[in-house]
Coordinates of C-alpha atoms in Angstrom, one line a residue:
M1 CA 127.2 98.6 38.4
A2 CA 124.6 99.8 36.0
N3 CA 123.2 96.3 35.8
V4 CA 122.7 96.0 39.6
Q5 CA 119.7 98.0 40.8
M6 CA 119.9 98.1 44.6
Q7 CA 116.5 98.3 46.1
D8 CA 117.0 96.6 49.5
N9 CA 116.5 99.2 52.2
R10 CA 118.7 97.3 54.6
V11 CA 121.7 97.8 52.3
I12 CA 120.7 101.4 51.4
D13 CA 120.6 102.2 55.1
I14 CA 124.2 101.0 55.5
I15 CA 125.2 103.1 52.4
K16 CA 123.7 106.1 54.1
L17 CA 125.6 105.4 57.4
L18 CA 128.9 105.4 55.3
R19 CA 127.7 108.8 53.8
L20 CA 127.8 107.4 50.3
E21 CA 124.2 108.1 49.5
G22 CA 125.2 110.7 46.9
L23 CA 127.5 108.3 45.1
F24 CA 124.8 105.6 45.2
R25 CA 122.2 107.9 43.7
A26 CA 124.5 109.5 41.1
P27 CA 123.5 108.5 37.6
S28 CA 126.0 106.8 35.3
R29 CA 127.7 109.3 32.9
E30 CA 129.1 108.7 29.5
I31 CA 132.7 110.1 29.3
D32 CA 133.8 111.9 26.2
N33 CA 137.3 110.4 25.9
C34 CA 138.4 112.9 23.2
L35 CA 137.4 115.8 25.4
I36 CA 139.2 114.3 28.3
S37 CA 142.3 113.8 26.1
A38 CA 142.2 117.4 25.0
L39 CA 142.1 118.5 28.6
V40 CA 144.9 116.1 29.7
E41 CA 147.1 117.6 27.1
R42 CA 146.8 120.8 29.1
W43 CA 147.4 119.2 32.5
R44 CA 150.4 120.4 34.6
P45 CA 151.5 117.9 37.2
E46 CA 153.5 120.6 39.0
T47 CA 150.3 122.4 40.1
H48 CA 147.6 119.9 39.2
T49 CA 145.8 122.4 37.1
F50 CA 144.7 122.6 33.4
H51 CA 146.3 125.4 31.6
L52 CA 143.6 127.0 29.4
P53 CA 143.6 130.3 27.4
H54 CA 142.0 132.3 30.2
G55 CA 143.8 130.9 33.2
E56 CA 144.2 127.7 35.3
M57 CA 141.2 125.5 36.1
T58 CA 141.1 122.3 38.1
I59 CA 139.0 119.7 39.8
T60 CA 138.3 120.7 43.4
L61 CA 136.8 119.4 46.6
Q62 CA 133.7 121.3 45.6
D63 CA 133.4 119.2 42.4
V64 CA 133.6 115.8 44.1
E65 CA 131.1 116.8 46.8
V66 CA 128.5 118.5 44.4
I67 CA 128.7 116.0 41.6
F68 CA 129.0 112.8 43.6
G69 CA 127.7 113.9 47.0
L70 CA 130.9 112.6 48.6
P71 CA 131.6 113.9 52.1
I72 CA 134.6 116.2 52.5
D73 CA 134.7 116.4 56.3
G74 CA 136.1 113.4 58.2
D75 CA 139.2 111.2 58.6
V76 CA 141.5 110.6 55.6
L77 CA 141.4 107.2 53.9
V78 CA 144.6 105.8 55.2
G79 CA 145.9 102.8 57.0
P80 CA 148.3 99.9 56.8
T81 CA 148.8 97.7 53.7
A82 CA 150.6 94.9 55.5
V83 CA 151.8 92.1 53.3
V84 CA 149.8 88.9 53.5
D85 CA 149.9 85.8 51.3
D86 CA 147.2 85.0 48.8
G87 CA 145.6 82.7 51.3
A88 CA 145.2 85.5 53.8
W89 CA 143.6 87.8 51.3
R90 CA 141.2 85.0 50.4
R91 CA 140.4 84.5 54.1
L92 CA 139.7 88.3 54.3
C93 CA 137.3 87.9 51.4
T94 CA 135.6 85.0 53.2
E95 CA 135.3 87.0 56.4
L96 CA 134.0 90.3 55.0
L97 CA 132.6 89.5 51.5
G98 CA 131.2 86.0 52.2
F99 CA 133.1 84.1 49.4
S100 CA 136.6 82.9 48.8
P101 CA 138.0 83.7 45.3
P102 CA 139.3 80.8 43.3
N103 CA 143.1 80.3 43.1
D104 CA 143.1 81.1 39.3
N105 CA 145.5 84.1 39.3
K106 CA 142.7 86.1 37.7
T107 CA 139.9 86.8 40.2
L108 CA 142.2 88.0 42.9
V109 CA 145.6 89.4 41.9
G110 CA 147.6 90.5 45.0
Q111 CA 145.0 92.5 46.9
R112 CA 143.0 93.6 43.8
I113 CA 139.8 91.8 43.1
L114 CA 137.7 91.8 39.9
I115 CA 134.7 94.1 40.2
S116 CA 132.7 91.7 38.1
R117 CA 133.1 89.1 40.9
L118 CA 131.7 91.5 43.4
V119 CA 128.7 92.3 41.1
E120 CA 128.1 88.6 40.7
A121 CA 127.9 88.2 44.5
V122 CA 125.1 90.7 44.7
A123 CA 123.2 89.7 41.6
A124 CA 120.6 87.8 43.6
P125 CA 118.5 89.7 46.2
L126 CA 119.1 89.2 49.9
P127 CA 116.7 86.7 51.5
H128 CA 114.0 88.4 53.7
D129 CA 115.2 86.5 56.8
A130 CA 119.0 87.3 56.2
T131 CA 121.1 87.5 59.3
E132 CA 123.0 90.7 60.2
M133 CA 126.3 89.0 59.0
Q134 CA 124.7 88.2 55.6
I135 CA 123.4 91.7 55.2
H136 CA 126.8 93.2 56.1
R137 CA 128.7 90.9 53.7
Y138 CA 126.2 91.7 50.9
A139 CA 126.5 95.4 51.6
Q140 CA 130.4 95.2 51.7
C141 CA 130.4 93.5 48.3
Y142 CA 128.0 96.1 46.8
I143 CA 129.8 99.1 48.2
L144 CA 133.3 97.9 47.3
A145 CA 132.1 97.3 43.7
L146 CA 130.4 100.8 43.7
I147 CA 133.5 102.7 44.8
G148 CA 135.7 100.6 42.6
D149 CA 133.6 101.3 39.6
K150 CA 133.1 105.0 40.2
L151 CA 135.9 106.3 42.5
F152 CA 138.9 104.0 42.9
M153 CA 139.3 102.1 39.7
D154 CA 142.8 100.8 39.3
K155 CA 145.0 101.0 36.2
S156 CA 143.5 97.8 34.8
G157 CA 140.0 99.4 34.8
D158 CA 138.2 96.3 36.1
R159 CA 139.6 95.8 39.6
V160 CA 139.4 97.4 43.0
H161 CA 141.8 97.2 46.0
L162 CA 140.7 95.2 49.0
M163 CA 142.4 97.8 51.3
F164 CA 139.2 99.8 51.1
L165 CA 137.4 97.1 53.0
D166 CA 139.1 98.4 56.1
F167 CA 136.7 101.4 56.1
M168 CA 133.7 99.0 56.1
R169 CA 134.5 96.7 59.0
N170 CA 132.2 98.5 61.4
L171 CA 128.8 98.8 59.6
R172 CA 126.8 99.4 62.8
D173 CA 128.4 102.7 63.7
P174 CA 131.1 103.4 61.1
P175 CA 133.6 106.2 61.5
Q176 CA 133.2 109.3 59.4
Y177 CA 135.7 109.4 56.5
S178 CA 136.5 112.1 53.9
W179 CA 135.6 110.0 50.8
G180 CA 135.7 113.2 48.7
S181 CA 139.4 114.1 49.5
G182 CA 140.5 110.4 49.0
C183 CA 138.7 110.3 45.7
L184 CA 140.2 113.5 44.5
A185 CA 143.7 112.3 45.4
W186 CA 143.1 109.0 43.5
W187 CA 141.8 110.8 40.4
V188 CA 144.9 112.9 40.2
R189 CA 147.3 110.0 40.6
V190 CA 146.0 106.9 38.9
P191 CA 146.2 107.0 35.1
S192 CA 143.0 106.4 33.1
P193 CA 142.7 102.8 31.8
K194 CA 141.4 104.2 28.5
S195 CA 143.8 104.5 25.6
R196 CA 144.2 108.1 24.4
P197 CA 141.9 108.5 21.4
S198 CA 142.8 110.4 18.3
G199 CA 141.0 111.7 15.2
M200 CA 138.9 114.6 14.2
A201 CA 136.9 114.9 17.4
L202 CA 140.2 115.4 19.4
V203 CA 141.4 118.0 16.8
H204 CA 138.0 119.8 17.1
Y205 CA 138.3 120.0 20.9
R206 CA 141.8 121.3 20.7
E207 CA 140.6 124.1 18.4
L208 CA 137.7 124.9 20.7
L209 CA 140.0 125.2 23.7
V210 CA 142.5 127.4 21.9
T211 CA 139.7 129.8 20.6
M212 CA 137.6 129.7 23.8
Q213 CA 136.4 133.2 24.7
P214 CA 135.8 134.6 28.3
E215 CA 132.0 134.7 27.8
Q216 CA 132.0 130.9 27.1
I217 CA 133.3 130.0 30.5
V218 CA 131.0 129.3 33.4
W219 CA 133.3 129.6 36.3
Q220 CA 130.6 128.7 38.8
P221 CA 128.4 126.1 37.1
Y222 CA 126.7 125.0 40.4
E223 CA 126.0 128.4 42.0
A224 CA 122.4 128.7 40.8
H225 CA 121.6 125.2 42.0
F226 CA 122.9 125.2 45.5
G227 CA 119.5 125.9 47.0
H228 CA 118.0 122.8 45.3
L229 CA 120.8 120.3 46.0
P230 CA 120.5 117.7 48.8
E231 CA 122.4 118.5 51.9
F232 CA 125.0 115.8 51.3
C233 CA 126.1 117.8 48.1
V234 CA 126.9 121.0 50.0
A235 CA 127.7 119.8 53.6
G236 CA 131.4 120.6 53.3
R237 CA 130.9 124.0 51.7
D238 CA 132.9 125.8 54.4
T239 CA 136.1 123.7 53.6
W240 CA 136.0 123.7 49.8
T241 CA 138.7 126.4 49.6
A242 CA 141.0 124.7 52.1
R243 CA 144.6 124.6 50.8
V244 CA 145.6 121.1 52.1
P245 CA 147.2 117.8 51.3
L246 CA 144.9 115.1 50.1
V247 CA 145.7 111.6 51.4
C248 CA 144.5 108.2 50.2
F249 CA 146.7 105.4 51.6
Y250 CA 150.1 105.8 49.8
I251 CA 149.0 108.8 47.8
V252 CA 149.6 112.4 48.8
E253 CA 148.5 115.1 46.4
R254 CA 147.9 118.9 46.9
H255 CA 144.7 120.8 46.8
H256 CA 145.5 124.4 45.7
P257 CA 142.2 126.3 45.3
D258 CA 144.2 129.6 45.5
R259 CA 145.1 129.0 41.9
V260 CA 141.5 128.8 40.7
L261 CA 139.6 131.2 43.0
R262 CA 137.2 132.2 40.2
Q263 CA 135.7 128.7 40.5
F264 CA 134.6 129.9 43.9
G265 CA 133.4 133.3 42.9
L266 CA 136.5 135.0 44.3
A267 CA 138.9 137.4 42.7
Q268 CA 142.0 135.8 41.3
E269 CA 145.5 137.2 41.9
R270 CA 148.9 135.9 40.9
P271 CA 149.2 132.6 42.9
D272 CA 152.1 131.7 45.2
H273 CA 154.9 129.5 44.0
V274 CA 154.6 125.8 44.6
V275 CA 157.1 122.9 44.7
Y276 CA 156.6 119.9 42.5
D277 CA 157.5 117.1 45.0
D278 CA 158.6 114.4 42.7
R279 CA 159.5 112.0 45.5
L280 CA 155.9 112.0 46.8
H281 CA 154.6 111.5 43.3
K282 CA 156.6 108.4 42.7
I283 CA 155.4 106.6 45.8
D284 CA 153.4 103.4 45.0
L285 CA 152.6 100.1 46.7
R286 CA 155.4 98.1 45.0
G287 CA 157.8 96.9 47.7
K288 CA 156.1 99.0 50.4
V289 CA 153.3 96.7 51.5
E290 CA 154.6 96.6 55.1
K291 CA 154.3 100.3 55.6
N292 CA 151.7 101.9 57.8
W293 CA 150.7 104.9 55.7
R294 CA 149.1 106.6 58.7
E295 CA 152.5 106.9 60.3
E296 CA 154.3 107.5 57.0
H297 CA 152.1 110.5 56.1
R298 CA 151.4 111.7 59.6
P299 CA 152.5 115.4 58.9
Y300 CA 150.1 115.6 55.9
I301 CA 147.3 114.0 57.9
I302 CA 147.8 116.6 60.7
S303 CA 147.7 119.3 58.1
W304 CA 144.4 117.9 56.7
E305 CA 143.0 117.9 60.2
M306 CA 143.7 121.6 60.4
R307 CA 141.9 122.4 57.2
R308 CA 139.6 125.0 58.6
Q309 CA 142.6 127.1 59.5
Q310 CA 143.9 127.0 55.9
L311 CA 141.1 128.4 53.9
C312 CA 141.6 130.8 51.0
H313 CA 140.2 134.3 51.4
A314 CA 139.7 136.9 48.7
P315 CA 137.1 139.5 47.7
P316 CA 134.3 138.5 45.3
Q317 CA 135.1 138.5 41.6
I318 CA 133.0 141.2 39.9
G319 CA 132.7 140.9 36.2
E320 CA 135.4 139.7 33.8
M321 CA 139.0 140.3 34.6
P322 CA 140.6 142.8 32.2
R323 CA 143.2 141.4 29.9
N324 CA 145.9 143.7 31.5
H325 CA 145.2 142.3 34.9
A326 CA 148.3 141.3 36.9
Y327 CA 147.2 137.7 36.8
Y328 CA 147.2 137.6 33.0
V329 CA 150.5 139.5 32.9
W330 CA 152.0 136.7 34.9
Y331 CA 150.1 133.9 33.3
R332 CA 150.8 134.5 29.6
P333 CA 154.6 134.0 29.7
V334 CA 154.4 130.8 31.8
T335 CA 151.6 129.0 30.1
R336 CA 151.6 126.9 26.9
K337 CA 149.0 128.3 24.5
Y338 CA 149.2 125.6 21.9
V339 CA 149.6 121.8 22.1
D340 CA 149.6 121.0 18.4
R341 CA 150.5 122.6 15.1
N342 CA 147.1 122.7 13.5
S343 CA 145.3 124.5 16.3
A344 CA 148.3 126.9 16.5
K345 CA 148.2 127.8 12.8
L346 CA 144.4 128.5 12.9
D347 CA 144.6 130.6 16.0
I348 CA 147.7 132.5 14.9
M349 CA 145.9 133.3 11.6
I350 CA 142.8 134.6 13.5
Q351 CA 144.8 136.7 16.0
S352 CA 147.1 138.2 13.3
H353 CA 144.0 139.2 11.3
L354 CA 142.4 140.8 14.4
A355 CA 145.6 142.7 15.0
L356 CA 145.6 143.8 11.4
L357 CA 141.9 144.8 11.6
A358 CA 142.7 147.1 14.5
M359 CA 145.4 148.9 12.5
L360 CA 143.3 149.5 9.3
P361 CA 141.0 152.5 8.9
E362 CA 137.5 151.5 9.7
G363 CA 135.3 151.4 6.6
S364 CA 138.3 151.1 4.2
Q365 CA 138.3 148.3 1.6
A366 CA 141.1 146.5 3.4
H367 CA 139.3 146.8 6.7
N368 CA 136.1 145.4 5.3
H369 CA 138.0 142.5 3.5
V370 CA 139.7 141.4 6.7
R371 CA 136.4 141.7 8.6
R372 CA 134.7 139.4 6.0
V373 CA 137.5 136.9 6.3
L374 CA 137.2 136.8 10.1
N375 CA 133.4 136.4 10.0
N376 CA 133.7 133.6 7.5
V377 CA 136.1 131.8 9.8
A378 CA 133.7 132.3 12.7
G379 CA 130.9 131.0 10.6
L380 CA 132.8 127.8 10.0
G381 CA 133.3 127.4 13.8
G382 CA 137.0 128.2 13.7
G383 CA 137.1 131.3 15.7
P384 CA 135.4 134.3 17.4
A385 CA 133.1 136.7 15.7
V386 CA 135.0 139.8 14.7
N387 CA 132.9 142.2 16.7
E388 CA 133.8 140.5 19.9
H389 CA 137.4 141.7 19.5
A390 CA 137.6 144.5 17.1
N391 CA 135.8 147.0 19.2
N392 CA 137.4 146.4 22.6
G393 CA 139.9 149.2 22.1
D394 CA 142.8 147.0 23.2
E395 CA 145.2 147.2 20.2
T396 CA 148.2 146.2 22.3
E397 CA 146.5 143.0 23.4
L398 CA 145.5 142.2 19.8
A399 CA 149.0 142.7 18.6
A400 CA 150.5 140.6 21.5
A401 CA 148.0 137.8 20.7
A402 CA 149.5 137.5 17.2
T403 CA 152.8 136.1 18.7
P404 CA 152.4 132.5 19.8
S405 CA 153.7 131.5 23.2
T406 CA 154.4 127.9 22.3
S407 CA 157.0 127.2 25.0
A408 CA 156.1 124.4 27.4
A409 CA 156.8 126.9 30.2
P410 CA 157.2 125.9 33.8
V411 CA 154.5 127.1 36.1
S412 CA 156.1 126.8 39.5
T413 CA 159.3 127.7 41.3
P414 CA 160.7 126.2 44.4
T415 CA 159.8 127.3 47.9
R416 CA 159.7 125.3 51.1
G417 CA 156.3 123.8 50.5
H418 CA 154.6 121.0 48.8
R419 CA 152.7 120.2 45.7
A420 CA 149.4 121.3 44.3
T421 CA 146.4 119.2 43.5
T422 CA 143.2 119.5 41.7
S423 CA 140.6 119.4 37.8
P424 CA 137.8 122.0 36.1
S425 CA 134.4 122.8 37.6
T426 CA 133.8 125.0 34.6
S427 CA 131.9 124.7 31.4
A428 CA 134.0 125.7 28.4
A429 CA 133.7 125.8 24.7
R430 CA 129.9 125.6 25.2
G431 CA 130.2 122.2 26.9
R432 CA 130.6 120.9 30.4
L433 CA 134.1 119.9 31.2
W434 CA 133.5 117.0 33.6
P435 CA 136.2 116.0 36.0
A436 CA 138.9 113.8 34.4
T437 CA 141.0 111.0 35.6
A438 CA 144.0 113.2 35.1
T439 CA 147.4 111.9 34.1
P440 CA 150.5 113.9 33.4
S441 CA 150.5 114.6 29.7
T442 CA 153.5 114.6 27.3
S443 CA 153.5 118.4 27.6
A444 CA 154.2 118.1 31.3
V445 CA 157.7 118.7 32.3
R446 CA 159.8 117.4 35.2
G447 CA 163.2 117.9 36.6
R448 CA 165.2 117.8 39.8
G449 CA 167.3 120.2 41.7
R450 CA 167.1 123.3 39.4
R451 CA 165.1 126.5 39.8
A452 CA 162.4 127.1 37.2
T453 CA 163.5 129.4 34.4
T454 CA 161.6 132.1 32.5
P455 CA 160.5 130.7 29.1
R456 CA 161.5 132.3 25.9
V457 CA 158.8 133.4 23.4
V458 CA 158.8 131.4 20.3
T459 CA 157.8 133.2 17.2
T460 CA 157.6 130.3 14.7
L461 CA 155.3 127.3 14.5
E462 CA 158.1 124.9 15.4
M463 CA 157.1 123.3 18.7
P464 CA 160.2 123.4 21.0
P465 CA 161.0 120.7 23.5
P466 CA 159.7 121.1 27.1
I467 CA 161.8 123.2 29.4
P468 CA 163.1 121.2 32.3
Q469 CA 161.0 121.9 35.4
A470 CA 162.6 122.6 38.7
S471 CA 162.0 119.8 41.3
P472 CA 164.2 120.3 44.3
Q473 CA 165.1 117.4 46.5
P474 CA 162.0 117.2 48.7
E475 CA 162.2 117.0 52.5
V476 CA 159.7 115.1 54.6
P477 CA 158.1 117.8 56.7
S478 CA 158.2 117.5 60.5
P479 CA 154.9 117.0 62.4
I480 CA 152.9 120.2 62.5
P481 CA 151.8 121.4 65.9
Y482 CA 148.1 122.1 66.0
A483 CA 148.7 125.6 67.5
S484 CA 151.0 126.8 64.7
P485 CA 150.3 125.5 61.2
Q486 CA 153.0 126.0 58.6
P487 CA 152.1 128.9 56.2
E488 CA 152.7 126.9 53.0
Y489 CA 149.8 124.6 53.8

């Protein structure tokens, strides 16, 4: 969409009516695919969080509203995807987009249309005397291309589903939809069309994530800017911490801000257990085009509508969490610290030398030698400066850090609940970690019908296979009465 500069106020007014002004004005961003890959390697589909050295981080409703200006409040993006033949889809394009795609098995495949064909339809400006129908069709082409390019790109990377046109039928007084929650659900579910890169840049990012220090993390990167942001970037602020399902047609994902409360300036405690609902995660449109997803996902939609009753509450986070905090005591055994051998070897060397430094008499020849080694490593960009660790008085922590926890440990255990969703609003390793199109990595583990087990600690550099993750047979929840929400939501 970068080559289409929309300047027609008649179309811009419609964009504003749909509450997509923030997306329209958001600049294009270059994506660092190596950084995204380094993050995806730490993605856990059980909780939809990135496992980083200092805790879980994730993409939240706050991120999609602040970055893209997408509205959070409103109805979910859901409806029927009834089967129709190709001719019917072409008639829909004629009715709402103003053109009929050729029968070339390329422009329109099923209900997915090439974004480039939509861009072509709005390449020329609208005539000054355009009728309302012409203006609406032009706007529908532009907006469908916009959301396909920035929000709802499919796996091919160059198409968008025509089902989103259903939310643009009424452009005079359109209903208010939660584009932000739908976008977040889609990001979590649909794999990135980009192939996973490799090379030195990826290795470098892995090392930066492994050696990341607490002072390098900006848990609240937007806090200082809230007073200067337009209203559409903060309008849903009172629901950012809602623990709710996110629904987008056939997709249901979980938003669990309780696992990343530091991203909202709140004190983080050990989070509740969650269930990895594998049945929900496997739902797609294949063979299910006759379903009305509004009825299929009714319990989750009701839960979304009760979002203000499901907010996370906690006291403010003051300063850094100590390393002996109950959260870290829980987190260290269940996370996976390393994702490859090289970053593991470097970090183990650094941590073992830090532990050795704490045991040597200060000022001794051996102490000074180890200090020089650590400072040399830090100077090469391979680790922290020695003073950041040697003087913290936590010898137990230093010794414990020398033992690698390389198990692909499960991070959730079954309860009667649902799954967690979300990706990082933090800056780490001195660089902004922009939201990723997250896909389950090879380190992610799945299983069915077994309770999660406590991982063993591995003391060698051999990377063990993943531990099977508990995924009990899910149950479709019954509709939730407005007066008594279920506690797991």
